[in-house]
Every structure is written in C-alpha cells, then in structure tokens.
PDB file of C-alpha atoms in Angstrom:
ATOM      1  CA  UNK A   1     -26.349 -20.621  -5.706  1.00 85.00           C
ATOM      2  CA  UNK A   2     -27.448 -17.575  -3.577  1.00 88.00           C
ATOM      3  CA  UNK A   3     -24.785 -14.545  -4.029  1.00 94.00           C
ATOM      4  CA  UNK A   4     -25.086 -11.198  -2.416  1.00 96.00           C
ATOM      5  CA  UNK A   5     -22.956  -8.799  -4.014  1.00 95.00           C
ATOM      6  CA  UNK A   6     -22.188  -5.097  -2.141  1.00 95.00           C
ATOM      7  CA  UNK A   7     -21.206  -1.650  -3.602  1.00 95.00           C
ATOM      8  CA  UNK A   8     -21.313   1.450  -2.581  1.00 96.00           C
ATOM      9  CA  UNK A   9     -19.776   3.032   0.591  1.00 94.00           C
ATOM     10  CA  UNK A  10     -16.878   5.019   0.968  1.00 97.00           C
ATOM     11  CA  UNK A  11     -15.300   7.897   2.829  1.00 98.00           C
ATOM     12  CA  UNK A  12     -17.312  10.925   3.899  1.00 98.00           C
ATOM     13  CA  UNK A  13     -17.126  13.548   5.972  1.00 98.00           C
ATOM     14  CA  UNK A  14     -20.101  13.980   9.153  1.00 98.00           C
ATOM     15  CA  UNK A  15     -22.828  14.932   8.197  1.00 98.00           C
ATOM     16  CA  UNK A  16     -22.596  13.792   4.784  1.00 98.00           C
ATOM     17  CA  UNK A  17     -24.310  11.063   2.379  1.00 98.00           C
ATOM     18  CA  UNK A  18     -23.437   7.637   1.110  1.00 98.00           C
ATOM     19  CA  UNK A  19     -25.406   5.189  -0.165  1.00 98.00           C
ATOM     20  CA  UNK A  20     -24.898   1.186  -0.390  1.00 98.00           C
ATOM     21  CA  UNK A  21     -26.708  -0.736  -2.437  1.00 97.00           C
ATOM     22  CA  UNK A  22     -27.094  -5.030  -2.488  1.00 96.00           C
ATOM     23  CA  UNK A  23     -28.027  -7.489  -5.239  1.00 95.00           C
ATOM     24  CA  UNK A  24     -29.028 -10.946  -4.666  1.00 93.00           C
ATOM     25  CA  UNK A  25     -29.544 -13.862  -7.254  1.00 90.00           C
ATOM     26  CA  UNK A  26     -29.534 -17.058  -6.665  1.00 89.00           C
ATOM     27  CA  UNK A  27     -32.800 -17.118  -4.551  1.00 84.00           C
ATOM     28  CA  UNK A  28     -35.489 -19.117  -5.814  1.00 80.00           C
ATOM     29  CA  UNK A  29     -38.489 -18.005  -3.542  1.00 76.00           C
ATOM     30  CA  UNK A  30     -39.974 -14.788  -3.751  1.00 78.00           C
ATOM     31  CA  UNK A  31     -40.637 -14.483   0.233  1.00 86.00           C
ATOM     32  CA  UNK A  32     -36.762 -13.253   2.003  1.00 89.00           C
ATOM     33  CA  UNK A  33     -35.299 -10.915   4.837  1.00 93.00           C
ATOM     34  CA  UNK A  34     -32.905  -8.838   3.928  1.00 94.00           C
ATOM     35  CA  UNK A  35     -30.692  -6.866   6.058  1.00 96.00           C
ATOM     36  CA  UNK A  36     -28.127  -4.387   6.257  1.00 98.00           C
ATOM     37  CA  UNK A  37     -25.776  -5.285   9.002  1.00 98.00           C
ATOM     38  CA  UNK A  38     -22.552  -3.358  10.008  1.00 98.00           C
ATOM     39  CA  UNK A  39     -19.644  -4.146  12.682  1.00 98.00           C
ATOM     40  CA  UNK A  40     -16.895  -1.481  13.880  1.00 97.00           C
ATOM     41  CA  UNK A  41     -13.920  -3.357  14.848  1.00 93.00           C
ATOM     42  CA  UNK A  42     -14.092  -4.848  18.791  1.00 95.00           C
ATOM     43  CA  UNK A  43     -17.980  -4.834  18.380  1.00 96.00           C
ATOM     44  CA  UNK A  44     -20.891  -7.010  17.265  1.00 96.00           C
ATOM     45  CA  UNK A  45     -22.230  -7.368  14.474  1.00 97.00           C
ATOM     46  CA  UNK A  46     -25.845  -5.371  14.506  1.00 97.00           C
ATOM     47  CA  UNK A  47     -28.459  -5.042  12.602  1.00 98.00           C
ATOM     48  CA  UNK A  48     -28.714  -1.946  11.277  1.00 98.00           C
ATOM     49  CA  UNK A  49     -32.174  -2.892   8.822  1.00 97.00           C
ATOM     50  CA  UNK A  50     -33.990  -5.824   8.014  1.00 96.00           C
ATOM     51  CA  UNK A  51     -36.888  -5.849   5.423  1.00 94.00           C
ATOM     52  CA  UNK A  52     -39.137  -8.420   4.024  1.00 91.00           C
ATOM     53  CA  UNK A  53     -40.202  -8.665   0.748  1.00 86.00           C
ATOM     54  CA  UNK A  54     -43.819  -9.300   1.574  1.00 83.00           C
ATOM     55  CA  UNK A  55     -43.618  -6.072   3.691  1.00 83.00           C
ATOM     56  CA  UNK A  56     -42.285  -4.968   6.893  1.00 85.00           C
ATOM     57  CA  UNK A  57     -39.547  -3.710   8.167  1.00 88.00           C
ATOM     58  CA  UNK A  58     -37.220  -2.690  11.239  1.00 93.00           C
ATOM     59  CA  UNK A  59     -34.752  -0.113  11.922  1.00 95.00           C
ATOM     60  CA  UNK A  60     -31.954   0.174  14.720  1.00 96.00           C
ATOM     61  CA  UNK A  61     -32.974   3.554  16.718  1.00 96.00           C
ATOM     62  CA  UNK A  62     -29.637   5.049  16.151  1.00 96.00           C
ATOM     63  CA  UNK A  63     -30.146   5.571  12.512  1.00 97.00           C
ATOM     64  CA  UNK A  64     -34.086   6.138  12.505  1.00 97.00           C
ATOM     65  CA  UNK A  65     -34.490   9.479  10.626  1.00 96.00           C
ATOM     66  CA  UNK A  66     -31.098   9.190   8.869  1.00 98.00           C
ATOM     67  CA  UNK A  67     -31.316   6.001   7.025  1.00 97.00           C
ATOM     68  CA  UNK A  68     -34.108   5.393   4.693  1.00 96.00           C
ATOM     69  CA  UNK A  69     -34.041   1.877   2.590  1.00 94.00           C
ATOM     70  CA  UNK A  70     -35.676   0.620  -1.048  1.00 92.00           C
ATOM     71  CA  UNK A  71     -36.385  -2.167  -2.860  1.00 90.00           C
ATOM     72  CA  UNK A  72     -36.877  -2.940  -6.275  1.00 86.00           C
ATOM     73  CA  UNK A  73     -40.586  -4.442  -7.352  1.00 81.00           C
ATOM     74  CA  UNK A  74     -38.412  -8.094  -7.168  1.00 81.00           C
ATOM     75  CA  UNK A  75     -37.170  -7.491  -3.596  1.00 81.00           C
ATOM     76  CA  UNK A  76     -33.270  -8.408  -5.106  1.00 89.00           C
ATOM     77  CA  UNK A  77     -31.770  -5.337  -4.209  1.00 92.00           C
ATOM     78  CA  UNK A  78     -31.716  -3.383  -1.410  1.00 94.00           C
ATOM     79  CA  UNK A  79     -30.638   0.172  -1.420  1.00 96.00           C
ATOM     80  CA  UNK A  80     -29.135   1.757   1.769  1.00 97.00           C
ATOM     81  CA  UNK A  81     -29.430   5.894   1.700  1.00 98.00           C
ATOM     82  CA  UNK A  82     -27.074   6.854   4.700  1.00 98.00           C
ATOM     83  CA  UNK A  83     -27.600  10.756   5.394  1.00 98.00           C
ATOM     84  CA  UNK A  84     -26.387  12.501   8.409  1.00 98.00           C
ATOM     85  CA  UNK A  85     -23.463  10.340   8.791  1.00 98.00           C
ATOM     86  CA  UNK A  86     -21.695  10.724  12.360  1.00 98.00           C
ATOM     87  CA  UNK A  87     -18.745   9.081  12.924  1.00 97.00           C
ATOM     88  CA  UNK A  88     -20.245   6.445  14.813  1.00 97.00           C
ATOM     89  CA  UNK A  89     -21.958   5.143  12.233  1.00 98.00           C
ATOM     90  CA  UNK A  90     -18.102   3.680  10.445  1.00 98.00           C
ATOM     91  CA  UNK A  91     -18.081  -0.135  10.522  1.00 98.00           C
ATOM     92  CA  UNK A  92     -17.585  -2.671   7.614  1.00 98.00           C
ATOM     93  CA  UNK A  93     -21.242  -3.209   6.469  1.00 98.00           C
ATOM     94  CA  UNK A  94     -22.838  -5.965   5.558  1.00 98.00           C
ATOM     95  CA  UNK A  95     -26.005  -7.400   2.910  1.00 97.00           C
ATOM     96  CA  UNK A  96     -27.545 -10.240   4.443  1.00 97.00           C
ATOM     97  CA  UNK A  97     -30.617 -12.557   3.174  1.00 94.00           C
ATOM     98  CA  UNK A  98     -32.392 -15.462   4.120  1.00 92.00           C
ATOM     99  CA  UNK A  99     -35.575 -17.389   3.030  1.00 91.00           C
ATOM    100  CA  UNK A 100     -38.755 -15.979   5.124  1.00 91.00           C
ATOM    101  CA  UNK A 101     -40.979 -19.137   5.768  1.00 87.00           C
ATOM    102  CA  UNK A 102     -44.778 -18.380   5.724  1.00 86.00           C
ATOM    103  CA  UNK A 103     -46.258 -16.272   9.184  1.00 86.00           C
ATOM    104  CA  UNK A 104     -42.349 -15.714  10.387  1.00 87.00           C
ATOM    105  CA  UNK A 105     -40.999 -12.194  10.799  1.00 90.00           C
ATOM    106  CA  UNK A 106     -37.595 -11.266  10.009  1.00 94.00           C
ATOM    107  CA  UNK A 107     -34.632 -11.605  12.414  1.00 94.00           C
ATOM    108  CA  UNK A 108     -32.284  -9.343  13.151  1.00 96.00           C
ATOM    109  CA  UNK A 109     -29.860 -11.395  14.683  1.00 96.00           C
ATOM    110  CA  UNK A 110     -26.672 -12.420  12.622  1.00 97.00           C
ATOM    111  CA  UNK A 111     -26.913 -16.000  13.603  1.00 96.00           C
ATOM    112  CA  UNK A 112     -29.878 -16.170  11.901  1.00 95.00           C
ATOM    113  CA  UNK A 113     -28.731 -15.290   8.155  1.00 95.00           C
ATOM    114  CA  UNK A 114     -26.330 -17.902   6.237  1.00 91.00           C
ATOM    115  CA  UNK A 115     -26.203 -15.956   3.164  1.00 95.00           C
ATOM    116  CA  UNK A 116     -23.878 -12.573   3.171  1.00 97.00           C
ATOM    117  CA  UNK A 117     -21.873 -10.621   1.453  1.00 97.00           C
ATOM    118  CA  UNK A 118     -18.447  -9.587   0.960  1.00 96.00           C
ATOM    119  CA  UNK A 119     -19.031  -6.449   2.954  1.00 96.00           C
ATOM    120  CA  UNK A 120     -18.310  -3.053   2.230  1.00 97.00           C
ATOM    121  CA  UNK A 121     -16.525  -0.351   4.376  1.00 98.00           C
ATOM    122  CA  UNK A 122     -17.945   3.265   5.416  1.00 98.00           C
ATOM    123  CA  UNK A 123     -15.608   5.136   7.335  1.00 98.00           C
ATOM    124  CA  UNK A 124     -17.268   8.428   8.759  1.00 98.00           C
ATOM    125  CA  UNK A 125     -14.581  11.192   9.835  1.00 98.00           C
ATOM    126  CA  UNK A 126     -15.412  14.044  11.925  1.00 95.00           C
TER     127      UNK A 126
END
C-alpha cells in the first residue's frame, strides 16, 4: 500500500525559511514523479515541483530561485527548502507520487497523481 506521509511547514514570517519534507513507501518500482503541490483556499491546486527519480525536473516560475528540492539516493523522500517566503506563497501543501512508465515525463497536473498526502499547511504573514 503506497503512503505519503508530510511534515514540516509552519508559520513564518516573509522572507523567511521553512522546509517540508515527504516520505513514500509502499511503491514497488523504482521509476516515480513526485510532486509538491499546494492550494490557497478559492484556488487550484498547482504544481509547485515535480521530479522524477530517473532525473528531471520542473519548477512553477513563481518560486524559481526560492525553492530548491532533494532527494534521497532511493527517490522516497522529497525535501522542499522554501526560502524567501512571501505571503503568496501560504496554501495547504501537498506530496504527491505516481508510477513513471518508461519514455513518459512527469505531469504536473493534479488529475494525474492518485497517491497524496495528508497535506501540510504554510501560512506566510507579512
């Protein structure tokens, strides 16, 4: 059974640091996406990064330069390093994964994933 379990997040004020962090199990091939999605309330869900564990990976514009990601060797967690928060940036966020099927990129389109977690909340204040 695939499980994505969240921690991290928080309260900070702009301009400050947080970092979330995102543990699957359950997964029994080595090849996923996983993503960091986040949704402020009366919004979409967005993608905010999506990696691949064979390589690759996409960022949303509005947090290129401010957001940097990691993996471990094993590609089952997925660190999120939020600096230079704004405001903006609050929303409940999101760990998502899915099985990457040979020559396929990674989505970043909510529909796409079936496995998430529980979410976790970063609340920015200015």
């Amino acid at each position: 059974q695939v499980q994505l379990v969240e921690s991290g997040g928080g309260s900070v004020q702009a301009g400050g640091s947080l970092r979330v962090s995102c543990a699957a199990s359950g997964y029994t091939d080595s090849r996923r996406c996983m993503a960091w999605f986040r949704q402020a309330p009366g919004k979409e869900r967005e993608a905010v990064v999506v990696v691949s564990t064979s390589g690759g990976a996409y960022s949303a514009d509005s947090v290129k330069g401010r957001f940097t990601i990691s993996q471990d060797n094993a590609g089952n967690i997925l660190n999120l390093q939020m600096n230079s928060l704004k405001p903006e940036d609050t929303a409940m966020y999101y760990c998502a994964a899915r099985p990457q099927p040979p020559l396929t990129m990674c989505s970043a389109r909510a529909s796409d994933y079936k496995n998430w977690g529980q979410g976790t909340q970063v609340t920015v204040s200015s």
